[in-house]
Amino acid sequence: MKRQQRRKQRFRRERPPLRSLVAQPAAAFYHLPEFELRGEYLLTDGCRRVLDFSPEAICLDMGNFTVTFYGSGLRIESFAGKRLVMAGRFSRIEFRNKWERSVP
């Protein structure tokens, strides 16, 4: 009898309740910025403002961090609400924490 009890305990696993698997994500999940690259167009959702703009680099304020897009012939096609559409040839993307101090 002791062997049967040991086998049951060994193969028994804790499973999360089904309700937690289909639960709605945290409220902050829906406020995260999004980026989508479609050919020569880049669509962003969650942009607060444009910090710097030139044909070689565009810097955006995305809330807790800034994003800088590097490339050639960059231009802003539209900016409505928090959605921004850029066009050009993108070569590099740099993410930086907004509150991070730079070390000399």
JSON list of C-alpha atoms in Angstrom, two decimals:
[
{"chain": "A", "resi": 1, "resn": "MET", "atom": "CA", "xyz": [0.00, 0.00, 0.00]},
{"chain": "A", "resi": 2, "resn": "LYS", "atom": "CA", "xyz": [2.84, 2.36, 0.72]},
{"chain": "A", "resi": 3, "resn": "ARG", "atom": "CA", "xyz": [4.17, 1.95, -2.82]},
{"chain": "A", "resi": 4, "resn": "GLN", "atom": "CA", "xyz": [0.86, 2.98, -4.36]},
{"chain": "A", "resi": 5, "resn": "GLN", "atom": "CA", "xyz": [0.72, 6.13, -2.25]},
{"chain": "A", "resi": 6, "resn": "ARG", "atom": "CA", "xyz": [4.25, 7.10, -3.28]},
{"chain": "A", "resi": 7, "resn": "ARG", "atom": "CA", "xyz": [3.44, 6.73, -6.96]},
{"chain": "A", "resi": 8, "resn": "LYS", "atom": "CA", "xyz": [0.39, 8.93, -6.71]},
{"chain": "A", "resi": 9, "resn": "GLN", "atom": "CA", "xyz": [2.32, 11.67, -4.95]},
{"chain": "A", "resi": 10, "resn": "ARG", "atom": "CA", "xyz": [5.19, 11.53, -7.40]},
{"chain": "A", "resi": 11, "resn": "PHE", "atom": "CA", "xyz": [3.06, 12.02, -10.51]},
{"chain": "A", "resi": 12, "resn": "ARG", "atom": "CA", "xyz": [0.69, 14.51, -9.01]},
{"chain": "A", "resi": 13, "resn": "ARG", "atom": "CA", "xyz": [1.20, 18.07, -10.32]},
{"chain": "A", "resi": 14, "resn": "GLU", "atom": "CA", "xyz": [-0.30, 21.34, -9.29]},
{"chain": "A", "resi": 15, "resn": "ARG", "atom": "CA", "xyz": [-2.28, 22.85, -12.12]},
{"chain": "A", "resi": 16, "resn": "PRO", "atom": "CA", "xyz": [-3.30, 26.50, -12.31]},
{"chain": "A", "resi": 17, "resn": "PRO", "atom": "CA", "xyz": [-7.04, 27.05, -12.29]},
{"chain": "A", "resi": 18, "resn": "LEU", "atom": "CA", "xyz": [-8.61, 27.40, -15.73]},
{"chain": "A", "resi": 19, "resn": "ARG", "atom": "CA", "xyz": [-10.00, 30.80, -14.81]},
{"chain": "A", "resi": 20, "resn": "SER", "atom": "CA", "xyz": [-6.48, 32.26, -14.44]},
{"chain": "A", "resi": 21, "resn": "LEU", "atom": "CA", "xyz": [-5.48, 31.04, -17.92]},
{"chain": "A", "resi": 22, "resn": "VAL", "atom": "CA", "xyz": [-8.31, 32.88, -19.66]},
{"chain": "A", "resi": 23, "resn": "ALA", "atom": "CA", "xyz": [-8.31, 35.95, -17.40]},
{"chain": "A", "resi": 24, "resn": "GLN", "atom": "CA", "xyz": [-7.93, 39.44, -18.81]},
{"chain": "A", "resi": 25, "resn": "PRO", "atom": "CA", "xyz": [-4.34, 40.77, -18.86]},
{"chain": "A", "resi": 26, "resn": "ALA", "atom": "CA", "xyz": [-3.19, 43.52, -16.50]},
{"chain": "A", "resi": 27, "resn": "ALA", "atom": "CA", "xyz": [-4.45, 47.04, -17.20]},
{"chain": "A", "resi": 28, "resn": "ALA", "atom": "CA", "xyz": [-0.95, 48.31, -18.12]},
{"chain": "A", "resi": 29, "resn": "PHE", "atom": "CA", "xyz": [-0.71, 45.68, -20.88]},
{"chain": "A", "resi": 30, "resn": "TYR", "atom": "CA", "xyz": [-2.91, 47.73, -23.20]},
{"chain": "A", "resi": 31, "resn": "HIS", "atom": "CA", "xyz": [-0.88, 50.91, -22.75]},
{"chain": "A", "resi": 32, "resn": "LEU", "atom": "CA", "xyz": [2.39, 49.55, -24.09]},
{"chain": "A", "resi": 33, "resn": "PRO", "atom": "CA", "xyz": [3.68, 51.18, -27.30]},
{"chain": "A", "resi": 34, "resn": "GLU", "atom": "CA", "xyz": [3.57, 49.26, -30.56]},
{"chain": "A", "resi": 35, "resn": "PHE", "atom": "CA", "xyz": [5.80, 49.38, -33.64]},
{"chain": "A", "resi": 36, "resn": "GLU", "atom": "CA", "xyz": [4.97, 47.88, -37.01]},
{"chain": "A", "resi": 37, "resn": "LEU", "atom": "CA", "xyz": [7.23, 47.98, -40.06]},
{"chain": "A", "resi": 38, "resn": "ARG", "atom": "CA", "xyz": [5.53, 47.74, -43.45]},
{"chain": "A", "resi": 39, "resn": "GLY", "atom": "CA", "xyz": [8.08, 48.08, -46.23]},
{"chain": "A", "resi": 40, "resn": "GLU", "atom": "CA", "xyz": [9.38, 51.65, -46.04]},
{"chain": "A", "resi": 41, "resn": "TYR", "atom": "CA", "xyz": [6.67, 52.73, -43.57]},
{"chain": "A", "resi": 42, "resn": "LEU", "atom": "CA", "xyz": [6.87, 52.45, -39.80]},
{"chain": "A", "resi": 43, "resn": "LEU", "atom": "CA", "xyz": [3.67, 52.76, -37.77]},
{"chain": "A", "resi": 44, "resn": "THR", "atom": "CA", "xyz": [3.86, 53.58, -34.06]},
{"chain": "A", "resi": 45, "resn": "ASP", "atom": "CA", "xyz": [1.08, 53.58, -31.50]},
{"chain": "A", "resi": 46, "resn": "GLY", "atom": "CA", "xyz": [1.65, 55.21, -28.11]},
{"chain": "A", "resi": 47, "resn": "CYS", "atom": "CA", "xyz": [3.82, 58.15, -29.19]},
{"chain": "A", "resi": 48, "resn": "ARG", "atom": "CA", "xyz": [3.44, 61.16, -26.90]},
{"chain": "A", "resi": 49, "resn": "ARG", "atom": "CA", "xyz": [5.54, 63.65, -28.86]},
{"chain": "A", "resi": 50, "resn": "VAL", "atom": "CA", "xyz": [8.40, 64.10, -31.30]},
{"chain": "A", "resi": 51, "resn": "LEU", "atom": "CA", "xyz": [11.55, 65.18, -29.44]},
{"chain": "A", "resi": 52, "resn": "ASP", "atom": "CA", "xyz": [13.97, 65.55, -32.37]},
{"chain": "A", "resi": 53, "resn": "PHE", "atom": "CA", "xyz": [13.55, 65.36, -36.12]},
{"chain": "A", "resi": 54, "resn": "SER", "atom": "CA", "xyz": [15.99, 65.28, -39.04]},
{"chain": "A", "resi": 55, "resn": "PRO", "atom": "CA", "xyz": [16.22, 63.26, -42.28]},
{"chain": "A", "resi": 56, "resn": "GLU", "atom": "CA", "xyz": [18.81, 61.00, -40.57]},
{"chain": "A", "resi": 57, "resn": "ALA", "atom": "CA", "xyz": [17.18, 60.54, -37.13]},
{"chain": "A", "resi": 58, "resn": "ILE", "atom": "CA", "xyz": [13.78, 60.86, -35.47]},
{"chain": "A", "resi": 59, "resn": "CYS", "atom": "CA", "xyz": [13.50, 60.74, -31.66]},
{"chain": "A", "resi": 60, "resn": "LEU", "atom": "CA", "xyz": [10.12, 59.97, -30.05]},
{"chain": "A", "resi": 61, "resn": "ASP", "atom": "CA", "xyz": [8.83, 60.20, -26.48]},
{"chain": "A", "resi": 62, "resn": "MET", "atom": "CA", "xyz": [7.00, 56.93, -25.75]},
{"chain": "A", "resi": 63, "resn": "GLY", "atom": "CA", "xyz": [6.22, 57.45, -22.05]},
{"chain": "A", "resi": 64, "resn": "ASN", "atom": "CA", "xyz": [8.85, 55.86, -19.81]},
{"chain": "A", "resi": 65, "resn": "PHE", "atom": "CA", "xyz": [11.42, 55.60, -22.59]},
{"chain": "A", "resi": 66, "resn": "THR", "atom": "CA", "xyz": [12.56, 57.30, -25.77]},
{"chain": "A", "resi": 67, "resn": "VAL", "atom": "CA", "xyz": [13.04, 55.67, -29.16]},
{"chain": "A", "resi": 68, "resn": "THR", "atom": "CA", "xyz": [15.41, 57.00, -31.81]},
{"chain": "A", "resi": 69, "resn": "PHE", "atom": "CA", "xyz": [15.09, 55.77, -35.39]},
{"chain": "A", "resi": 70, "resn": "TYR", "atom": "CA", "xyz": [18.14, 56.15, -37.63]},
{"chain": "A", "resi": 71, "resn": "GLY", "atom": "CA", "xyz": [18.22, 55.88, -41.40]},
{"chain": "A", "resi": 72, "resn": "SER", "atom": "CA", "xyz": [18.13, 57.95, -44.57]},
{"chain": "A", "resi": 73, "resn": "GLY", "atom": "CA", "xyz": [15.38, 60.09, -46.01]},
{"chain": "A", "resi": 74, "resn": "LEU", "atom": "CA", "xyz": [13.24, 59.80, -42.88]},
{"chain": "A", "resi": 75, "resn": "ARG", "atom": "CA", "xyz": [10.05, 61.84, -42.82]},
{"chain": "A", "resi": 76, "resn": "ILE", "atom": "CA", "xyz": [6.86, 61.96, -40.77]},
{"chain": "A", "resi": 77, "resn": "GLU", "atom": "CA", "xyz": [3.81, 61.19, -42.90]},
{"chain": "A", "resi": 78, "resn": "SER", "atom": "CA", "xyz": [1.14, 61.71, -40.22]},
{"chain": "A", "resi": 79, "resn": "PHE", "atom": "CA", "xyz": [0.79, 62.26, -36.49]},
{"chain": "A", "resi": 80, "resn": "ALA", "atom": "CA", "xyz": [-2.73, 62.01, -35.07]},
{"chain": "A", "resi": 81, "resn": "GLY", "atom": "CA", "xyz": [-3.50, 61.29, -31.43]},
{"chain": "A", "resi": 82, "resn": "LYS", "atom": "CA", "xyz": [-0.82, 58.87, -30.32]},
{"chain": "A", "resi": 83, "resn": "ARG", "atom": "CA", "xyz": [-0.32, 57.28, -33.76]},
{"chain": "A", "resi": 84, "resn": "LEU", "atom": "CA", "xyz": [2.62, 58.29, -35.89]},
{"chain": "A", "resi": 85, "resn": "VAL", "atom": "CA", "xyz": [3.49, 57.11, -39.40]},
{"chain": "A", "resi": 86, "resn": "MET", "atom": "CA", "xyz": [7.07, 57.54, -40.65]},
{"chain": "A", "resi": 87, "resn": "ALA", "atom": "CA", "xyz": [8.57, 56.77, -44.04]},
{"chain": "A", "resi": 88, "resn": "GLY", "atom": "CA", "xyz": [12.11, 56.27, -45.28]},
{"chain": "A", "resi": 89, "resn": "ARG", "atom": "CA", "xyz": [14.88, 53.69, -45.07]},
{"chain": "A", "resi": 90, "resn": "PHE", "atom": "CA", "xyz": [15.42, 52.57, -41.48]},
{"chain": "A", "resi": 91, "resn": "SER", "atom": "CA", "xyz": [18.83, 51.24, -40.50]},
{"chain": "A", "resi": 92, "resn": "ARG", "atom": "CA", "xyz": [18.84, 51.22, -36.69]},
{"chain": "A", "resi": 93, "resn": "ILE", "atom": "CA", "xyz": [16.52, 51.65, -33.69]},
{"chain": "A", "resi": 94, "resn": "GLU", "atom": "CA", "xyz": [17.77, 52.75, -30.27]},
{"chain": "A", "resi": 95, "resn": "PHE", "atom": "CA", "xyz": [15.75, 52.45, -27.04]},
{"chain": "A", "resi": 96, "resn": "ARG", "atom": "CA", "xyz": [16.69, 54.51, -23.99]},
{"chain": "A", "resi": 97, "resn": "ASN", "atom": "CA", "xyz": [15.13, 54.74, -20.54]},
{"chain": "A", "resi": 98, "resn": "LYS", "atom": "CA", "xyz": [13.86, 58.27, -20.05]},
{"chain": "A", "resi": 99, "resn": "TRP", "atom": "CA", "xyz": [14.92, 58.52, -16.40]},
{"chain": "A", "resi": 100, "resn": "GLU", "atom": "CA", "xyz": [18.32, 56.87, -16.82]},
{"chain": "A", "resi": 101, "resn": "ARG", "atom": "CA", "xyz": [21.37, 59.03, -16.12]},
{"chain": "A", "resi": 102, "resn": "SER", "atom": "CA", "xyz": [24.19, 58.90, -18.61]},
{"chain": "A", "resi": 103, "resn": "VAL", "atom": "CA", "xyz": [27.58, 57.94, -17.18]},
{"chain": "A", "resi": 104, "resn": "PRO", "atom": "CA", "xyz": [30.47, 60.23, -18.23]}
]
